[in-house]
Short mmCIF file of C-alpha atoms and ligand atoms in Angstrom, two decimals:
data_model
loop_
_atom_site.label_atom_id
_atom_site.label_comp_id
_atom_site.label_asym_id
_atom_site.label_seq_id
_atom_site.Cartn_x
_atom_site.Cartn_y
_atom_site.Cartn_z
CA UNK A 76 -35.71 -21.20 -5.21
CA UNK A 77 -38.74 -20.41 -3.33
CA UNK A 78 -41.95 -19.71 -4.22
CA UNK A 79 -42.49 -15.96 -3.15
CA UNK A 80 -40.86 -14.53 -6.03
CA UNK A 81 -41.22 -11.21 -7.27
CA UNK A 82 -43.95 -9.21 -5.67
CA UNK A 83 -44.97 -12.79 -4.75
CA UNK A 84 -42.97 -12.42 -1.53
CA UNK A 85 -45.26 -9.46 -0.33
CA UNK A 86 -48.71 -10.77 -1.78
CA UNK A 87 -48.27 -14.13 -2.80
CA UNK A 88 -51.59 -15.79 -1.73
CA UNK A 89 -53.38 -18.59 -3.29
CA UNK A 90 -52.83 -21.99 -4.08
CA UNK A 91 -54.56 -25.45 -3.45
CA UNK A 92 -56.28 -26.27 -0.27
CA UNK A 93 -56.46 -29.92 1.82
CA UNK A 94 -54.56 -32.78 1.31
CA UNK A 95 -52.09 -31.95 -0.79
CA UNK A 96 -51.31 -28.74 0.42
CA UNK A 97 -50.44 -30.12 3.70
CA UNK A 98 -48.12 -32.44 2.18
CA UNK A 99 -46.71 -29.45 0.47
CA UNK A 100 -46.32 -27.31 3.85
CA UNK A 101 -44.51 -30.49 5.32
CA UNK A 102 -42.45 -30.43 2.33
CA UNK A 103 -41.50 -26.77 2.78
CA UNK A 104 -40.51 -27.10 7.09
CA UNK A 105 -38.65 -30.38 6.28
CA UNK A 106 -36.52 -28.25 3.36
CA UNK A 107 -36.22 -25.38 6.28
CA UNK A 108 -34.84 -28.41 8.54
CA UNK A 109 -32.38 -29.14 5.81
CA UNK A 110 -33.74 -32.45 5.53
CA UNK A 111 -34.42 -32.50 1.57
CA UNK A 112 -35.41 -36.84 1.23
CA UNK A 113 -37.96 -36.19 3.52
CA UNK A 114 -39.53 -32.67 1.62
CA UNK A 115 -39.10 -35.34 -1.16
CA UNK A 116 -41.56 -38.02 0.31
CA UNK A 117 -43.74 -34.99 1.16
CA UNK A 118 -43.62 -33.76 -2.12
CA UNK A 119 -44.26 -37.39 -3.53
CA UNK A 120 -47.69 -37.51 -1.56
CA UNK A 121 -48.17 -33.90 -2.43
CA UNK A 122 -48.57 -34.89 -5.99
CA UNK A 123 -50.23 -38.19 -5.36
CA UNK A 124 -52.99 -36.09 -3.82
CA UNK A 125 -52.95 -33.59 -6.80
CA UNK A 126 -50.98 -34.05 -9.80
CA UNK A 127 -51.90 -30.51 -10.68
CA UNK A 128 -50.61 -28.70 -7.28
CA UNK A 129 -47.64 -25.93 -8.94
CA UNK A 130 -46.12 -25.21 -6.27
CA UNK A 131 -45.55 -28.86 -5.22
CA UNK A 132 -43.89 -28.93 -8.64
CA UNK A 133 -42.26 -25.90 -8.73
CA UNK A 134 -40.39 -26.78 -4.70
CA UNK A 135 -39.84 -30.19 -6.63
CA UNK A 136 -37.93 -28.69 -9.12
CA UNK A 137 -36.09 -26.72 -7.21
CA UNK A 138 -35.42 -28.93 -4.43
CA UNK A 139 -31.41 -29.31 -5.15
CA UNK A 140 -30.44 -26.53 -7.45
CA UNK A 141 -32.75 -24.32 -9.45
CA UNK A 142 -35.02 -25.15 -11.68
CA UNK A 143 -34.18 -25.52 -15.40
CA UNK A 144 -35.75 -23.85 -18.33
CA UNK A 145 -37.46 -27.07 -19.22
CA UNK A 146 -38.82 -28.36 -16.23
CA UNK A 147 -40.02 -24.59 -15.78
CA UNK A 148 -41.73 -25.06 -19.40
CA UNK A 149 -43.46 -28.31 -18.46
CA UNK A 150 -45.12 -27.00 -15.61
CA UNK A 151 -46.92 -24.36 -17.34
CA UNK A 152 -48.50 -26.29 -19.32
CA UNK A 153 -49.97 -28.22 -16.59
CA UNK A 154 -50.77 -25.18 -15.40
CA UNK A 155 -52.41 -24.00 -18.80
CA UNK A 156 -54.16 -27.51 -19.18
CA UNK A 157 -55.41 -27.33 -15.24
CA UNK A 158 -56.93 -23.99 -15.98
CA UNK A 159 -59.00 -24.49 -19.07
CA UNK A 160 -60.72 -27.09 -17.06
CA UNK A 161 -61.40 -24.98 -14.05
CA UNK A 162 -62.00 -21.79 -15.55
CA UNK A 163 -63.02 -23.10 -18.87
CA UNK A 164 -62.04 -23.61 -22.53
CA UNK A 165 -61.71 -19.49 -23.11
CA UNK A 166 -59.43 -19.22 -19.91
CA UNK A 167 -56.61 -17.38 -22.16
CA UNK A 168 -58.97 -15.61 -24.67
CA UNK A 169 -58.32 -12.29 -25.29
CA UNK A 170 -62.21 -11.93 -25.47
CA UNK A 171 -62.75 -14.36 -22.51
CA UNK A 172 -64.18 -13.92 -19.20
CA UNK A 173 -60.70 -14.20 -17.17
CA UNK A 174 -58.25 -12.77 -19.32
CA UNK A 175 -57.17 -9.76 -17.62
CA UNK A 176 -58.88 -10.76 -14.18
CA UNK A 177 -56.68 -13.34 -13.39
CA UNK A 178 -55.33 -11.10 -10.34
CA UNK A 179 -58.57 -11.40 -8.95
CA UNK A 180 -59.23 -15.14 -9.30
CA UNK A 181 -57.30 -16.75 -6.18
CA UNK A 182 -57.09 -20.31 -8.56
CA UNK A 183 -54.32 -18.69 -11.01
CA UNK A 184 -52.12 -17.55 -8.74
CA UNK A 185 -49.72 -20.37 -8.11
CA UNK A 186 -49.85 -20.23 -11.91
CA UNK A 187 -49.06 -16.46 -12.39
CA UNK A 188 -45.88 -18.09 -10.20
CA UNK A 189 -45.09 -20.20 -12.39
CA UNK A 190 -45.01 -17.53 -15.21
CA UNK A 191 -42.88 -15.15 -12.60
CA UNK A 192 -40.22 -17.84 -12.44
CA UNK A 193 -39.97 -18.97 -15.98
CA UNK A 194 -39.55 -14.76 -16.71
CA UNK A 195 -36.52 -14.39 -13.88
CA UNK A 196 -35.06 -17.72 -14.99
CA UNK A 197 -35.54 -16.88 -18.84
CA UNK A 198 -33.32 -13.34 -17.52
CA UNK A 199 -31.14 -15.03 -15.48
CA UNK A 200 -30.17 -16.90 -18.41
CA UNK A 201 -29.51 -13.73 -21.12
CA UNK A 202 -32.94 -15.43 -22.71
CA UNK A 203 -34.32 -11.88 -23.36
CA UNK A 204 -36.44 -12.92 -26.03
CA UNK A 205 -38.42 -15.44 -24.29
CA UNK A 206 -38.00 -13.39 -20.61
CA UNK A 207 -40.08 -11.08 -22.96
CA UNK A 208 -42.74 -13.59 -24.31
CA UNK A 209 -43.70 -14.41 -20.33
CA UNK A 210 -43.66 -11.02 -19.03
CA UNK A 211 -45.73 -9.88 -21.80
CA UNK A 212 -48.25 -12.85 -21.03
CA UNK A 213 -48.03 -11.45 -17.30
CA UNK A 214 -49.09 -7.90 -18.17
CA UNK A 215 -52.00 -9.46 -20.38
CA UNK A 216 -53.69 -11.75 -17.70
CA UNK A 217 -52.88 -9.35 -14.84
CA UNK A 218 -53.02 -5.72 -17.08
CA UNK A 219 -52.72 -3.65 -13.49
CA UNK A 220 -49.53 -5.29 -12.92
CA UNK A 221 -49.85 -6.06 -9.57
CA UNK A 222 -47.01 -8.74 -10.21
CA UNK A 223 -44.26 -5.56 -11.06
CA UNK A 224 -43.57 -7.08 -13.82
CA UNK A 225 -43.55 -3.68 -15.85
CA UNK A 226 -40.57 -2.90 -13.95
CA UNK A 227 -38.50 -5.37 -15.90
CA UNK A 228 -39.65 -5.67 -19.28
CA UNK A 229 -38.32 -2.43 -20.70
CA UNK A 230 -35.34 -3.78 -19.56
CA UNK A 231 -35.84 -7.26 -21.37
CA UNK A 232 -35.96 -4.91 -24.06
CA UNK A 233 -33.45 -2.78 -23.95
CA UNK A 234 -30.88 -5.88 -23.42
CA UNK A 235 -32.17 -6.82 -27.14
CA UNK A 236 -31.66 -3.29 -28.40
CA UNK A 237 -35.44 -2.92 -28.63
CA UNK A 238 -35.03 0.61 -27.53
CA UNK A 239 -38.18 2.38 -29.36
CA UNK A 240 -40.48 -0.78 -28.10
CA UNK A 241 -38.49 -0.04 -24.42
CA UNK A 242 -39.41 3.65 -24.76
CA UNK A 243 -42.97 2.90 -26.06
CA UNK A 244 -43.63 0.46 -23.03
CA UNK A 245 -42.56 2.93 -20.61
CA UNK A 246 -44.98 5.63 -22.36
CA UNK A 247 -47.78 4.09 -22.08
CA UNK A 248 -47.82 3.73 -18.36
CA UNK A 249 -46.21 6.95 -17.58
CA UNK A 250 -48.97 8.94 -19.57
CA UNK A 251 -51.41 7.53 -17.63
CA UNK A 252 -53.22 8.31 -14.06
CA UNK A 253 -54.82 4.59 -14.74
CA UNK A 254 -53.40 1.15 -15.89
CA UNK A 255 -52.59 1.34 -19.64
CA UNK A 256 -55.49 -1.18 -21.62
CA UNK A 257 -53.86 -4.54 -21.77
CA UNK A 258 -51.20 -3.93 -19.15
CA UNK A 259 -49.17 -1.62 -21.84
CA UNK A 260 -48.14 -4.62 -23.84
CA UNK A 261 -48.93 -2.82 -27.14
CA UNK A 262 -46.12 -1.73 -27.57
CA UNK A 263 -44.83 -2.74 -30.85
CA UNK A 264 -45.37 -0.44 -34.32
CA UNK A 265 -44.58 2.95 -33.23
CA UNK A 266 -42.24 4.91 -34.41
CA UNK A 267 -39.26 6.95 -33.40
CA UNK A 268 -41.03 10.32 -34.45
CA UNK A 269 -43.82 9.43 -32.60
CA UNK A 270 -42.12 11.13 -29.22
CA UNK A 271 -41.42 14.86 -29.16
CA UNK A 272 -37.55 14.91 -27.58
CA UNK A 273 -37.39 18.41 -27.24
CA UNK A 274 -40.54 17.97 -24.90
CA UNK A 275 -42.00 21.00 -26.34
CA UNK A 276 -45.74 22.42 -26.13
CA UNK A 277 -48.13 21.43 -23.84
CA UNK A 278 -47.71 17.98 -25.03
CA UNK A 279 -43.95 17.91 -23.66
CA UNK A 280 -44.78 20.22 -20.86
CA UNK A 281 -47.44 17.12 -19.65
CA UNK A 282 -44.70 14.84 -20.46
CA UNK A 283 -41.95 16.26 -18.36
CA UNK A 284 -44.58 16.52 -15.52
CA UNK A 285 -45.30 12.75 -15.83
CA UNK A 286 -41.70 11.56 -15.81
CA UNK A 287 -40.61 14.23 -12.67
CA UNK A 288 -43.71 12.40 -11.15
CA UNK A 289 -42.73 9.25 -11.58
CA UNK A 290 -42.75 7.13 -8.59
CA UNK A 291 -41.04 4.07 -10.23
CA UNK A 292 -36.88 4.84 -10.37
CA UNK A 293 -36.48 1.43 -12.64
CA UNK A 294 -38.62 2.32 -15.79
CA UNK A 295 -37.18 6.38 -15.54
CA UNK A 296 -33.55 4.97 -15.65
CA UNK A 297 -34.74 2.63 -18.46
CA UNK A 298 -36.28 5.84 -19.91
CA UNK A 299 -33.27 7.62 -19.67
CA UNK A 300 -31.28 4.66 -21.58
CA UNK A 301 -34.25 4.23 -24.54
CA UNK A 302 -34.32 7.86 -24.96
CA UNK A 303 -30.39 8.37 -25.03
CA UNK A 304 -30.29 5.42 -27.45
CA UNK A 305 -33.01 6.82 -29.61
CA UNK A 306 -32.09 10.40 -29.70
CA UNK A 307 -28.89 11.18 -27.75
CA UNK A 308 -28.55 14.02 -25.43
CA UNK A 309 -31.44 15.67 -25.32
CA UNK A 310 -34.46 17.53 -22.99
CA UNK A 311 -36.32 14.06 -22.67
CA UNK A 312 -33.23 11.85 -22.19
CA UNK A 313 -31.91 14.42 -19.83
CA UNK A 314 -35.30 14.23 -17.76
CA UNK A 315 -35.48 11.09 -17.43
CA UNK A 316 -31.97 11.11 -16.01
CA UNK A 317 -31.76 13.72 -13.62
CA UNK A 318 -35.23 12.58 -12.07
CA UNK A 319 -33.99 8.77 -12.06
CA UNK A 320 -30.78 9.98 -10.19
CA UNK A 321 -33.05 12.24 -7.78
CA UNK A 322 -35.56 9.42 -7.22
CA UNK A 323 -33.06 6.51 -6.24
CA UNK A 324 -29.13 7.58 -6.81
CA UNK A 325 -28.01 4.67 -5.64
CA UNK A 326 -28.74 2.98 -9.15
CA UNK A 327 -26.42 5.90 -10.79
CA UNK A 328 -23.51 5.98 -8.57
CA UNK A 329 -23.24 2.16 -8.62
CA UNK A 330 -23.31 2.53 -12.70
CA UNK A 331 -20.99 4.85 -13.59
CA UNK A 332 -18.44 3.98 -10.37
CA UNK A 333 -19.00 -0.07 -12.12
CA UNK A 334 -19.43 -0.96 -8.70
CA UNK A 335 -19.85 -4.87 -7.71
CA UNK A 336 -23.05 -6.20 -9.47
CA UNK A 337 -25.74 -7.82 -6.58
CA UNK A 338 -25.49 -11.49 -7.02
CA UNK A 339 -28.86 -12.13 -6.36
CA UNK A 340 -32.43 -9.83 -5.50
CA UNK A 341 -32.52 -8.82 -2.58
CA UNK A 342 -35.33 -11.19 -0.94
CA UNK A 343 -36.97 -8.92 1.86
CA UNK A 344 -39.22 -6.27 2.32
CA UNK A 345 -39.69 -3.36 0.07
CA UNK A 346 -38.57 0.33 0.98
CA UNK A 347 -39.90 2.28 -1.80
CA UNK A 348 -36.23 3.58 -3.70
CA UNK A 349 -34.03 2.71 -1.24
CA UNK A 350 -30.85 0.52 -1.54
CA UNK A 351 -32.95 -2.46 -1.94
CA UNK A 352 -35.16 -1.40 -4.43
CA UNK A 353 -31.48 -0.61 -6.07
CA UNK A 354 -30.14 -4.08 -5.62
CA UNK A 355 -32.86 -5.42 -7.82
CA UNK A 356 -32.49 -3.08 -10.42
CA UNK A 357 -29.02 -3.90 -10.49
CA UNK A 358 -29.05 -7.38 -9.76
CA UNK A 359 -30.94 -7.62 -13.19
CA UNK A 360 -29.96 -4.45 -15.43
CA UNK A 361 -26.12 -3.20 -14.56
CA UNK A 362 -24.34 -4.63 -17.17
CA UNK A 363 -27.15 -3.68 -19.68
CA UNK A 364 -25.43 -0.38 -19.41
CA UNK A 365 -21.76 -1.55 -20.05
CA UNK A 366 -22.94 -2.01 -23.78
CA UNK A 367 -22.28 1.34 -24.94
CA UNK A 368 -19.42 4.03 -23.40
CA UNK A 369 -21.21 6.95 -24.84
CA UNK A 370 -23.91 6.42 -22.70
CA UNK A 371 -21.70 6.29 -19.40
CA UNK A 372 -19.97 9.58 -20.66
CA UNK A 373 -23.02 11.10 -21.18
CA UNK A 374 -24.06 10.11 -17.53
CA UNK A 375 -20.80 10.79 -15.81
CA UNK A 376 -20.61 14.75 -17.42
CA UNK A 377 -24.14 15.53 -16.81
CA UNK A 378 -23.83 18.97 -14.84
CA UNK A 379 -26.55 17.63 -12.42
CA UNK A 380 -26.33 14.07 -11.90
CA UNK A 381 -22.41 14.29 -11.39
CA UNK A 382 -22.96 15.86 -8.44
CA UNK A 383 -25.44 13.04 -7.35
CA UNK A 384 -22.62 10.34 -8.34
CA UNK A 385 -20.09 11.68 -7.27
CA UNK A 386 -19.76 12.03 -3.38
CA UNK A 387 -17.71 14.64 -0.88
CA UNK A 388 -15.54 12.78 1.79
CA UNK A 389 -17.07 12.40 5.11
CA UNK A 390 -14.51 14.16 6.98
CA UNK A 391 -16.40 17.97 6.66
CA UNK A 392 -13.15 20.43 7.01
CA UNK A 393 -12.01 18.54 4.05
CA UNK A 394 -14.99 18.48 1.94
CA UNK A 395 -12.92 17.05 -1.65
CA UNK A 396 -14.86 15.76 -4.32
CA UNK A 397 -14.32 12.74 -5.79
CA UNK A 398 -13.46 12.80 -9.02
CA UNK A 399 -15.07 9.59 -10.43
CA UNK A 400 -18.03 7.69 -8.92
CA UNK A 401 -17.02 5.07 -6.27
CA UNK A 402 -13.60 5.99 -6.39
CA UNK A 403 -13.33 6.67 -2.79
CA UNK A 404 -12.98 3.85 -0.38
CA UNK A 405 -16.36 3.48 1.99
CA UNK A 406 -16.82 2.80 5.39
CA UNK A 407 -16.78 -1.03 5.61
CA UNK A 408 -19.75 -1.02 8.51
CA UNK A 409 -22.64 1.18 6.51
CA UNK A 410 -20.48 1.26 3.02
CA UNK A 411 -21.97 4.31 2.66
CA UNK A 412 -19.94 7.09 4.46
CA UNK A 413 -16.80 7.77 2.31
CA UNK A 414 -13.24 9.07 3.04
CA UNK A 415 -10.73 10.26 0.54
CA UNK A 416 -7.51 9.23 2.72
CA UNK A 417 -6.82 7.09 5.39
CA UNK A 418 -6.39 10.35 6.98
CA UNK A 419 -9.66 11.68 6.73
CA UNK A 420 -11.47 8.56 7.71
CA UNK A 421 -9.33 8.42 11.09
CA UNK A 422 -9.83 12.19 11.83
CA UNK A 423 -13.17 12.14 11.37
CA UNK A 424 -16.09 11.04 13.67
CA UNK A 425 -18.65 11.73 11.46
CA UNK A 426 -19.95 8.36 11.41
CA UNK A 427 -22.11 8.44 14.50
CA UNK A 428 -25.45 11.12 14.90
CA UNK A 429 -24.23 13.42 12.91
CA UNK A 430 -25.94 14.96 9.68
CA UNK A 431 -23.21 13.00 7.36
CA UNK A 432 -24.16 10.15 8.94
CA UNK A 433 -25.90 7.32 6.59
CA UNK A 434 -29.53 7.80 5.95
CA UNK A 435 -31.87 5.49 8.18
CA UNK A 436 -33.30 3.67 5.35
CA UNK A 437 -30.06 2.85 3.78
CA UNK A 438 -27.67 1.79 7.09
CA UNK A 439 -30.52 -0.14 8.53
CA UNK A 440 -30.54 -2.00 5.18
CA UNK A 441 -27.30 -2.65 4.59
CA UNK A 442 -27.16 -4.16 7.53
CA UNK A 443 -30.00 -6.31 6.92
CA UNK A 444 -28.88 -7.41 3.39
CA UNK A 445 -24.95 -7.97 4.09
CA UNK A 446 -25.46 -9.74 7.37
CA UNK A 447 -22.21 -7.73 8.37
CA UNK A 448 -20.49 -10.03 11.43
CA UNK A 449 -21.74 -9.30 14.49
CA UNK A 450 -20.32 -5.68 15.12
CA UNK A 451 -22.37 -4.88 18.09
CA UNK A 452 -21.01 -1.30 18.38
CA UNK A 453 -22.03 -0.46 15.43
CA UNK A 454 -25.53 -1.39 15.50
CA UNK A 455 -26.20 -0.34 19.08
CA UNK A 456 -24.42 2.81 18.64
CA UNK A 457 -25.78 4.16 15.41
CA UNK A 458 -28.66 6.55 15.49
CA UNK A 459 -29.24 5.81 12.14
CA UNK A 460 -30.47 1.73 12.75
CA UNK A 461 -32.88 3.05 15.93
CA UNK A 462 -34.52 5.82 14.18
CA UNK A 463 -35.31 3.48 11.51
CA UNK A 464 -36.30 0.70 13.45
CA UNK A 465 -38.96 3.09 15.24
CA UNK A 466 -39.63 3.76 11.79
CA UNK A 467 -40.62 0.58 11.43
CA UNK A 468 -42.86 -0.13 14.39
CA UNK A 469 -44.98 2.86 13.77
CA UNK A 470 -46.01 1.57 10.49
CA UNK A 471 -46.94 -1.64 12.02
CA UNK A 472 -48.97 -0.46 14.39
CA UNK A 473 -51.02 2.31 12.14
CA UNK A 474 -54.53 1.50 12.23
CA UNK A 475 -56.32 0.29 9.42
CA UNK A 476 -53.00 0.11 7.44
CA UNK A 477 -53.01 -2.60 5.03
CA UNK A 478 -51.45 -5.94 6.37
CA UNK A 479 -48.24 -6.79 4.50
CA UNK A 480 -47.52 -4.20 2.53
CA UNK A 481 -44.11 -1.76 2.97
CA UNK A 482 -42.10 -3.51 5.41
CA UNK A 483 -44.59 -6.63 6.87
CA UNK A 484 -42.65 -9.85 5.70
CA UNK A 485 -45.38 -11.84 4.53
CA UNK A 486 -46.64 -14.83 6.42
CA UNK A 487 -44.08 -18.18 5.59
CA UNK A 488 -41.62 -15.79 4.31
CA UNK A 489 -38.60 -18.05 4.50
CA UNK A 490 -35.40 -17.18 6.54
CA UNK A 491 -35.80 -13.65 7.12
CA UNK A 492 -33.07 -11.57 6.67
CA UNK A 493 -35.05 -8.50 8.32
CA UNK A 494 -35.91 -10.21 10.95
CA UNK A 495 -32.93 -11.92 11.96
CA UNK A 496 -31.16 -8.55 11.70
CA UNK A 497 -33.77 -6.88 14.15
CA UNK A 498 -33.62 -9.78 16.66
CA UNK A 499 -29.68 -9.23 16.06
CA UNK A 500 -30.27 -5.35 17.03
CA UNK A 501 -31.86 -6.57 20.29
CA UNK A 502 -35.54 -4.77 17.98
CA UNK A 503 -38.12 -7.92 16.51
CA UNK A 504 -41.24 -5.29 16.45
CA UNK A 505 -42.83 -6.23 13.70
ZN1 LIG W 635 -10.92 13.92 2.81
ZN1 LIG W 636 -24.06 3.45 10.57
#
């Protein structure tokens, strides 16, 4: 496991300086090396240097396999115990000075780290209930999120059958231009008739505005599920549906076809809704949606999103439909184009330049995340991988853009899969 978890990998920052952060860097080459006795002697001084260095602990940890609940648990409260003394004794007051500015004080961070792991382990593990407790603690030192961690808690929830606190969470920072107060977190003691369904009057009006706004596919998709749950088919549950499946469909189409589920995140840089931004999603919440048919029925006969999930072979004079998600076979190169014979996919040369061809985004990624063997006609031929990797270059070089945001790996991001798959593409421009 390495540190830059989460939204760690695009902004993690922070962290001890001197001594025993060297020892720590050392650490972190020598594991790169594969040499893992020597990141241990590293790691050794690391800590002799400062017992109180989390990510020393946190790489020691996870040096041979990952890190266990316990050991997890034990570092936070060295963490805890290190920050009462350095920001003082009302560090995690509610009415202290740092509570909910820990983003901005650098000292927490490898801290806020340690809380990011504990929640993905606690998930990893089906331990909702505690996955809840640190996410929650998250959203009240950091209340504008900047971790993402709102994009998983509703989730959390949901897996529990918490579906009123799920739909409650996800209210109070869609009816908001700002932050919610205390990162959303209070969430708890509403009630079910407390949301309009029908999304009537200007009330509903404002509401269906603010969920066809929504930027953030995860929490509409988790909308869609709290509201189905809480009401069944109706105008809000439908909303939040048909704008999740507009806003990333890849989620849908990999739900109701029960495609594969991700076996991990996917480590690299963000596209905002794009395949990767699906892999996480599903990496974490597909089988929280194999808990109840009705809701899969209800998605798969949805007049609108059925066309979304359900995709027309790529050979155009034939055109067919399929008639469940997923149930033709893709292209094994960009697994995205999709044939409903043998016959079609050989008659058709679709899969190069034209307009059926993959989207940019998505065939660049996939062959970023799936490190497909080296088929060098593929990626030199399609259109699809240049466009985006232009794409790509032009953001990087936009003045007075924002270092590391949207594409930048971050400095000492480990093994990157972008950029091995540029250098692979002959590309390496950012
Ligand atoms: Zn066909
Ligand atoms: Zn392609």
């Amino acid at each position: 496991m390495d540190k830059w978890r989460s939204n760690e990998s695009i902004f993690g920052v922070g962290g001890k300086k001197g001594k025993s952060t060297e020892h720590l860097r050392d650490a972190e080459i020598a594991l790169q090396q594969g040499k893992p006795s020597m990141a241990q002697e590293h790691l050794r001084k690391a800590m002799k240097a400062d017992p109180t260095n989390l990510d020393a602990l946190m790489l020691q940890a996870s040096i041979s396999s990952a890190p266990t609940l316990p050991a997890l648990r034990a570092i936070e409260k060295t963490g805890r115990k290190a920050l009462l003394e350095t920001l003082g004794p009302d560090a995690f007051d509610d009415d202290g000075e740092s509570v909910g500015h820990y983003w901005g004080l650098i000292e927490t961070r490898p801290y806020i780290r340690v809380l990011t792991a504990l929640r993905e382990t606690c998930a990893m593990q089906n331990k909702w209930a505690e996955a809840v407790k640190w996410a929650v603690e998250c959203l009240r030192l950091c209340p504008n999120d900047n971790l993402g961690v709102r994009e998983y808690l509703p989730l959390y929830l949901i897996y529990q059958k918490r579906y009123l606190e799920a739909l409650s969470f996800i209210m109070n920072w869609i009816d908001d231009e700002e932050s919610p107060e205390r990162g959303g977190i209070d969430f708890q003691g509403k009630s079910a008739s407390d949301y309009d369904p029908t999304l009537s009057g200007t009330s509903g009006a404002r509401l269906r505005k603010n969920i066809e706004g929504g930027f953030d596919s995860f929490n509409i998709y988790n909308g869609a599920r709290a509201a189905f749950e809480l009401y069944g088919d109706c105008e809000m549950s439908r909303c939040f549906l048909r704008t999740a499946a507009k806003i990333n469909p890849y989620i849908l189409r990999r739900i109701v076809g029960r495609a594969d589920i991700p076996d991990d995140f996917c480590r690299h840089p963000r596209t905002v809704d794009g395949i990767d931004a699906a892999i996480d999603y599903l990496y974490v919440g597909q089988r929280s949606w194999y808990t109840n048919e009705k809701v899969l029925d209800w998605m798969n006969n949805d007049r609108v999103t059925s066309k979304i999930t359900r995709l027309l072979c790529s050979n155009p004079p034939c055109g067919k439909r399929e008639a469940t998600a997923c149930s033709y076979q893709a292209c094994s190169k960009c697994k995205e184009v999709v044939y409903c014979s043998r016959n079609c996919q050989v008659s058709s040369n679709v899969h190069f330049g034209s307009p059926q061809a993959p989207t940019p985004r998505r065939c660049f990624l996939q062959v970023a995340h799936w490190k497909l063997p080296g088929d060098e006609g593929h990626k030199k031929k399609c259109k699809a991988v240049v466009d985006y990797q232009k794409q790509m270059e032009t953001y990087s070089t936009t003045p007075g853009r924002a270092p590391n945001q949207m594409g930048d790996p971050p400095s000492g991001f480990p093994t990157n899969l972008l950029l091995d798959a540029m250098k692979a593409m002959g590309g390496g421009g950012i």
